[in-house]
Amino acid sequence: MNTVILGIESSCDDTSAAVISDGILLSNVIASQNVHEEYGGVVPELASRAHQQNIVPVVDAALKRAGIDKNQLCAIAFTRGPGLLGSLLVGTSFAKGLSLGLRIPIVDVNHLHGHVLSHFVRQSPDDRVPEFPFLCLLVSGGNSQIVLVNSYNDMTILGQTIDDAAGEAFDKCAKVMGLPYPGGPHIDRLAAEGDPGRFKFAKPHIPGLDYSFSGLKTSFLYTLRDEVKKNPAFITENMTDLAASLQATIIDILLDKLDKAVRQTGVKTIAIGGGVSANSGVRQAIVQYSERHNLTAFIPQRAFTTDNAAMVAIAGYYKYLDRIFCPYDAAPFARVTM
Ligand code: KG4
């Protein structure tokens, strides 16, 4: 009998459900919420309500697309945290209810483990996956971490941000430039046309493998403020060069610590994950770095860089194989733990 896992993701503003059978992805359905657009960020209260409306049809669609009857499921994996509590409660409660109805176990998944293990989501048995141990640069709107991945269920955070995450640096600087939220994809698009060496912004001097992005944000803000005083049209006239220079600085900061981690651990395989790993410059920089240092690099398909239930299902699959289940009194958690 195949091991069939239903994954549910509801940590932020995407309701997603996926079905994985013996480690192969059969379906991955995502309902994005556009109710937040006019507010320039995710409104937690609205996100919870939209999850409540979406969850049943999304799970139903994932099962139908996979051609799987709910009675064939072996376990239900759900994101327990970190994320927005109200949103997480929807997925958690739904997973518990369905599991009691079907008399199958629940498996709780740390959203960040999910991003790391998204590299093991295979659409065909021939798909290439990383070998252990590997280093994963996890860069999203809420986190920037370097994770040493020893096995599916054994990972250690070697370094993480002490203030803003890389995605926040993209989004906050983009906001100052008058770009819509989230700004990361807009910076990516504009940067492709600009000169990355035109402007210089502050880089942090933090010991060890931790990151910091708040100094860059401040230096970006001050540069723009000073220039706009001299020329009110400065931002619009320099949009692409500003984007390219900002992106190049973020990439430098990310690569600097990743390089340190590679040297310290001697690990030969690197991977990236999280929303910011969709960035063209980041992807290219990782590939070039790995070629220069003779490493193997894993760059996720863009569909698996943002929040999705496929990564939750695969993380749940490997916990299920190790018989790591979740008790029914488990509550979601909002903050980062690993
Ligand atoms: O992992 P994710 O979807 O969400 C959470 O953090 O929960 O990451 C979202 C972040 C946002 O900051 C967004 O601006 C950034 O990923 N992002 C990008 C790109 N696509 C998404 N940043 C830079 N370039 C992109 N192409």
mmCIF file with all atom_site columns, N, CA, C and O in Angstrom, residues 40-69:
data_model
loop_
_atom_site.group_PDB
_atom_site.id
_atom_site.type_symbol
_atom_site.label_atom_id
_atom_site.label_alt_id
_atom_site.label_comp_id
_atom_site.label_asym_id
_atom_site.label_entity_id
_atom_site.label_seq_id
_atom_site.pdbx_PDB_ins_code
_atom_site.Cartn_x
_atom_site.Cartn_y
_atom_site.Cartn_z
_atom_site.occupancy
_atom_site.B_iso_or_equiv
_atom_site.pdbx_formal_charge
_atom_site.auth_seq_id
_atom_site.auth_comp_id
_atom_site.auth_asym_id
_atom_site.auth_atom_id
_atom_site.pdbx_PDB_model_num
ATOM 1   N N  . GLY A 1 40 ? -1.670  47.103 1.712  1.00 0.00 ? 40 GLY A N  1
ATOM 2   C CA . GLY A 1 40 ? -0.205  47.147 1.636  1.00 0.00 ? 40 GLY A CA 1
ATOM 3   C C  . GLY A 1 40 ? 0.461   46.164 2.576  1.00 0.00 ? 40 GLY A C  1
ATOM 4   O O  . GLY A 1 40 ? 1.581   46.378 3.031  1.00 0.00 ? 40 GLY A O  1
ATOM 5   N N  . GLY A 1 41 ? -0.187  45.084 2.914  1.00 0.00 ? 41 GLY A N  1
ATOM 6   C CA . GLY A 1 41 ? 0.385   44.065 3.802  1.00 0.00 ? 41 GLY A CA 1
ATOM 7   C C  . GLY A 1 41 ? -0.718  43.107 4.202  1.00 0.00 ? 41 GLY A C  1
ATOM 8   O O  . GLY A 1 41 ? -1.897  43.380 3.934  1.00 0.00 ? 41 GLY A O  1
ATOM 9   N N  . VAL A 1 42 ? -0.347  42.000 4.852  1.00 0.00 ? 42 VAL A N  1
ATOM 10  C CA . VAL A 1 42 ? -1.356  41.006 5.226  1.00 0.00 ? 42 VAL A CA 1
ATOM 11  C C  . VAL A 1 42 ? -2.084  41.452 6.501  1.00 0.00 ? 42 VAL A C  1
ATOM 12  O O  . VAL A 1 42 ? -1.453  41.777 7.503  1.00 0.00 ? 42 VAL A O  1
ATOM 13  N N  . VAL A 1 43 ? -3.417  41.457 6.458  1.00 0.00 ? 43 VAL A N  1
ATOM 14  C CA . VAL A 1 43 ? -4.221  41.802 7.634  1.00 0.00 ? 43 VAL A CA 1
ATOM 15  C C  . VAL A 1 43 ? -4.643  40.481 8.299  1.00 0.00 ? 43 VAL A C  1
ATOM 16  O O  . VAL A 1 43 ? -5.430  39.720 7.733  1.00 0.00 ? 43 VAL A O  1
ATOM 17  N N  . PRO A 1 44 ? -4.095  40.184 9.496  1.00 0.00 ? 44 PRO A N  1
ATOM 18  C CA . PRO A 1 44 ? -4.304  38.865 10.110 1.00 0.00 ? 44 PRO A CA 1
ATOM 19  C C  . PRO A 1 44 ? -5.766  38.450 10.212 1.00 0.00 ? 44 PRO A C  1
ATOM 20  O O  . PRO A 1 44 ? -6.127  37.322 9.900  1.00 0.00 ? 44 PRO A O  1
ATOM 21  N N  . GLU A 1 45 ? -6.611  39.358 10.653 1.00 0.00 ? 45 GLU A N  1
ATOM 22  C CA . GLU A 1 45 ? -8.033  39.052 10.831 1.00 0.00 ? 45 GLU A CA 1
ATOM 23  C C  . GLU A 1 45 ? -8.676  38.609 9.503  1.00 0.00 ? 45 GLU A C  1
ATOM 24  O O  . GLU A 1 45 ? -9.423  37.629 9.447  1.00 0.00 ? 45 GLU A O  1
ATOM 25  N N  . LEU A 1 46 ? -8.353  39.335 8.443  1.00 0.00 ? 46 LEU A N  1
ATOM 26  C CA . LEU A 1 46 ? -8.921  38.993 7.126  1.00 0.00 ? 46 LEU A CA 1
ATOM 27  C C  . LEU A 1 46 ? -8.348  37.664 6.628  1.00 0.00 ? 46 LEU A C  1
ATOM 28  O O  . LEU A 1 46 ? -9.045  36.875 5.988  1.00 0.00 ? 46 LEU A O  1
ATOM 29  N N  . ALA A 1 47 ? -7.061  37.423 6.944  1.00 0.00 ? 47 ALA A N  1
ATOM 30  C CA . ALA A 1 47 ? -6.425  36.181 6.496  1.00 0.00 ? 47 ALA A CA 1
ATOM 31  C C  . ALA A 1 47 ? -7.126  34.975 7.123  1.00 0.00 ? 47 ALA A C  1
ATOM 32  O O  . ALA A 1 47 ? -7.449  34.005 6.438  1.00 0.00 ? 47 ALA A O  1
ATOM 33  N N  . SER A 1 48 ? -7.402  35.044 8.439  1.00 0.00 ? 48 SER A N  1
ATOM 34  C CA . SER A 1 48 ? -8.058  33.913 9.120  1.00 0.00 ? 48 SER A CA 1
ATOM 35  C C  . SER A 1 48 ? -9.420  33.631 8.493  1.00 0.00 ? 48 SER A C  1
ATOM 36  O O  . SER A 1 48 ? -9.769  32.474 8.250  1.00 0.00 ? 48 SER A O  1
ATOM 37  N N  . ARG A 1 49 ? -10.171 34.684 8.238  1.00 0.00 ? 49 ARG A N  1
ATOM 38  C CA . ARG A 1 49 ? -11.513 34.485 7.661  1.00 0.00 ? 49 ARG A CA 1
ATOM 39  C C  . ARG A 1 49 ? -11.434 33.863 6.275  1.00 0.00 ? 49 ARG A C  1
ATOM 40  O O  . ARG A 1 49 ? -12.219 32.980 5.937  1.00 0.00 ? 49 ARG A O  1
ATOM 41  N N  . ALA A 1 50 ? -10.468 34.345 5.474  1.00 0.00 ? 50 ALA A N  1
ATOM 42  C CA . ALA A 1 50 ? -10.338 33.793 4.117  1.00 0.00 ? 50 ALA A CA 1
ATOM 43  C C  . ALA A 1 50 ? -9.912  32.321 4.180  1.00 0.00 ? 50 ALA A C  1
ATOM 44  O O  . ALA A 1 50 ? -10.392 31.490 3.394  1.00 0.00 ? 50 ALA A O  1
ATOM 45  N N  . HIS A 1 51 ? -9.034  31.960 5.116  1.00 0.00 ? 51 HIS A N  1
ATOM 46  C CA . HIS A 1 51 ? -8.655  30.542 5.266  1.00 0.00 ? 51 HIS A CA 1
ATOM 47  C C  . HIS A 1 51 ? -9.891  29.700 5.573  1.00 0.00 ? 51 HIS A C  1
ATOM 48  O O  . HIS A 1 51 ? -10.071 28.613 5.043  1.00 0.00 ? 51 HIS A O  1
ATOM 49  N N  . GLN A 1 52 ? -10.724 30.248 6.479  1.00 0.00 ? 52 GLN A N  1
ATOM 50  C CA . GLN A 1 52 ? -11.935 29.529 6.886  1.00 0.00 ? 52 GLN A CA 1
ATOM 51  C C  . GLN A 1 52 ? -12.833 29.267 5.674  1.00 0.00 ? 52 GLN A C  1
ATOM 52  O O  . GLN A 1 52 ? -13.407 28.192 5.530  1.00 0.00 ? 52 GLN A O  1
ATOM 53  N N  . GLN A 1 53 ? -12.909 30.249 4.768  1.00 0.00 ? 53 GLN A N  1
ATOM 54  C CA . GLN A 1 53 ? -13.740 30.076 3.567  1.00 0.00 ? 53 GLN A CA 1
ATOM 55  C C  . GLN A 1 53 ? -13.085 29.107 2.576  1.00 0.00 ? 53 GLN A C  1
ATOM 56  O O  . GLN A 1 53 ? -13.757 28.350 1.900  1.00 0.00 ? 53 GLN A O  1
ATOM 57  N N  . ASN A 1 54 ? -11.751 29.141 2.497  1.00 0.00 ? 54 ASN A N  1
ATOM 58  C CA . ASN A 1 54 ? -11.053 28.403 1.436  1.00 0.00 ? 54 ASN A CA 1
ATOM 59  C C  . ASN A 1 54 ? -10.750 26.951 1.764  1.00 0.00 ? 54 ASN A C  1
ATOM 60  O O  . ASN A 1 54 ? -10.573 26.135 0.861  1.00 0.00 ? 54 ASN A O  1
ATOM 61  N N  . ILE A 1 55 ? -10.611 26.644 3.056  1.00 0.00 ? 55 ILE A N  1
ATOM 62  C CA . ILE A 1 55 ? -9.947  25.378 3.390  1.00 0.00 ? 55 ILE A CA 1
ATOM 63  C C  . ILE A 1 55 ? -10.682 24.132 2.857  1.00 0.00 ? 55 ILE A C  1
ATOM 64  O O  . ILE A 1 55 ? -10.047 23.239 2.297  1.00 0.00 ? 55 ILE A O  1
ATOM 65  N N  . VAL A 1 56 ? -11.998 24.107 2.986  1.00 0.00 ? 56 VAL A N  1
ATOM 66  C CA . VAL A 1 56 ? -12.715 22.900 2.533  1.00 0.00 ? 56 VAL A CA 1
ATOM 67  C C  . VAL A 1 56 ? -12.609 22.734 1.009  1.00 0.00 ? 56 VAL A C  1
ATOM 68  O O  . VAL A 1 56 ? -12.186 21.684 0.518  1.00 0.00 ? 56 VAL A O  1
ATOM 69  N N  . PRO A 1 57 ? -12.933 23.782 0.221  1.00 0.00 ? 57 PRO A N  1
ATOM 70  C CA . PRO A 1 57 ? -12.785 23.606 -1.238 1.00 0.00 ? 57 PRO A CA 1
ATOM 71  C C  . PRO A 1 57 ? -11.351 23.327 -1.689 1.00 0.00 ? 57 PRO A C  1
ATOM 72  O O  . PRO A 1 57 ? -11.147 22.559 -2.642 1.00 0.00 ? 57 PRO A O  1
ATOM 73  N N  . VAL A 1 58 ? -10.359 23.884 -1.005 1.00 0.00 ? 58 VAL A N  1
ATOM 74  C CA . VAL A 1 58 ? -8.963  23.672 -1.416 1.00 0.00 ? 58 VAL A CA 1
ATOM 75  C C  . VAL A 1 58 ? -8.544  22.214 -1.154 1.00 0.00 ? 58 VAL A C  1
ATOM 76  O O  . VAL A 1 58 ? -7.934  21.564 -2.009 1.00 0.00 ? 58 VAL A O  1
ATOM 77  N N  . VAL A 1 59 ? -8.905  21.691 -0.004 1.00 0.00 ? 59 VAL A N  1
ATOM 78  C CA . VAL A 1 59 ? -8.569  20.294 0.311  1.00 0.00 ? 59 VAL A CA 1
ATOM 79  C C  . VAL A 1 59 ? -9.307  19.363 -0.661 1.00 0.00 ? 59 VAL A C  1
ATOM 80  O O  . VAL A 1 59 ? -8.741  18.402 -1.190 1.00 0.00 ? 59 VAL A O  1
ATOM 81  N N  . ASP A 1 60 ? -10.563 19.680 -0.894 1.00 0.00 ? 60 ASP A N  1
ATOM 82  C CA . ASP A 1 60 ? -11.366 18.871 -1.815 1.00 0.00 ? 60 ASP A CA 1
ATOM 83  C C  . ASP A 1 60 ? -10.728 18.855 -3.206 1.00 0.00 ? 60 ASP A C  1
ATOM 84  O O  . ASP A 1 60 ? -10.581 17.788 -3.825 1.00 0.00 ? 60 ASP A O  1
ATOM 85  N N  . ALA A 1 61 ? -10.293 20.030 -3.676 1.00 0.00 ? 61 ALA A N  1
ATOM 86  C CA . ALA A 1 61 ? -9.673  20.113 -5.011 1.00 0.00 ? 61 ALA A CA 1
ATOM 87  C C  . ALA A 1 61 ? -8.361  19.339 -5.050 1.00 0.00 ? 61 ALA A C  1
ATOM 88  O O  . ALA A 1 61 ? -8.050  18.672 -6.043 1.00 0.00 ? 61 ALA A O  1
ATOM 89  N N  . ALA A 1 62 ? -7.578  19.406 -3.963 1.00 0.00 ? 62 ALA A N  1
ATOM 90  C CA . ALA A 1 62 ? -6.289  18.697 -3.942 1.00 0.00 ? 62 ALA A CA 1
ATOM 91  C C  . ALA A 1 62 ? -6.512  17.186 -4.034 1.00 0.00 ? 62 ALA A C  1
ATOM 92  O O  . ALA A 1 62 ? -5.799  16.485 -4.763 1.00 0.00 ? 62 ALA A O  1
ATOM 93  N N  . LEU A 1 63 ? -7.514  16.682 -3.307 1.00 0.00 ? 63 LEU A N  1
ATOM 94  C CA . LEU A 1 63 ? -7.801  15.231 -3.350 1.00 0.00 ? 63 LEU A CA 1
ATOM 95  C C  . LEU A 1 63 ? -8.282  14.834 -4.747 1.00 0.00 ? 63 LEU A C  1
ATOM 96  O O  . LEU A 1 63 ? -7.832  13.834 -5.309 1.00 0.00 ? 63 LEU A O  1
ATOM 97  N N  . LYS A 1 64 ? -9.173  15.640 -5.313 1.00 0.00 ? 64 LYS A N  1
ATOM 98  C CA . LYS A 1 64 ? -9.723  15.328 -6.650 1.00 0.00 ? 64 LYS A CA 1
ATOM 99  C C  . LYS A 1 64 ? -8.620  15.324 -7.692 1.00 0.00 ? 64 LYS A C  1
ATOM 100 O O  . LYS A 1 64 ? -8.509  14.401 -8.498 1.00 0.00 ? 64 LYS A O  1
ATOM 101 N N  . ARG A 1 65 ? -7.771  16.379 -7.670 1.00 0.00 ? 65 ARG A N  1
ATOM 102 C CA . ARG A 1 65 ? -6.688  16.458 -8.669 1.00 0.00 ? 65 ARG A CA 1
ATOM 103 C C  . ARG A 1 65 ? -5.729  15.300 -8.536 1.00 0.00 ? 65 ARG A C  1
ATOM 104 O O  . ARG A 1 65 ? -5.160  14.832 -9.523 1.00 0.00 ? 65 ARG A O  1
ATOM 105 N N  . ALA A 1 66 ? -5.540  14.847 -7.299 1.00 0.00 ? 66 ALA A N  1
ATOM 106 C CA . ALA A 1 66 ? -4.607  13.727 -7.070 1.00 0.00 ? 66 ALA A CA 1
ATOM 107 C C  . ALA A 1 66 ? -5.251  12.394 -7.447 1.00 0.00 ? 66 ALA A C  1
ATOM 108 O O  . ALA A 1 66 ? -4.557  11.384 -7.585 1.00 0.00 ? 66 ALA A O  1
ATOM 109 N N  . GLY A 1 67 ? -6.578  12.387 -7.592 1.00 0.00 ? 67 GLY A N  1
ATOM 110 C CA . GLY A 1 67 ? -7.282  11.127 -7.863 1.00 0.00 ? 67 GLY A CA 1
ATOM 111 C C  . GLY A 1 67 ? -7.251  10.220 -6.639 1.00 0.00 ? 67 GLY A C  1
ATOM 112 O O  . GLY A 1 67 ? -7.186  8.993  -6.743 1.00 0.00 ? 67 GLY A O  1
ATOM 113 N N  . ILE A 1 68 ? -7.302  10.840 -5.461 1.00 0.00 ? 68 ILE A N  1
ATOM 114 C CA . ILE A 1 68 ? -7.195  10.095 -4.191 1.00 0.00 ? 68 ILE A CA 1
ATOM 115 C C  . ILE A 1 68 ? -8.501  10.268 -3.408 1.00 0.00 ? 68 ILE A C  1
ATOM 116 O O  . ILE A 1 68 ? -9.018  11.383 -3.287 1.00 0.00 ? 68 ILE A O  1
ATOM 117 N N  . ASP A 1 69 ? -9.014  9.162  -2.895 1.00 0.00 ? 69 ASP A N  1
ATOM 118 C CA . ASP A 1 69 ? -10.172 9.231  -2.014 1.00 0.00 ? 69 ASP A CA 1
ATOM 119 C C  . ASP A 1 69 ? -9.671  9.471  -0.591 1.00 0.00 ? 69 ASP A C  1
ATOM 120 O O  . ASP A 1 69 ? -8.592  8.996  -0.239 1.00 0.00 ? 69 ASP A O  1
#
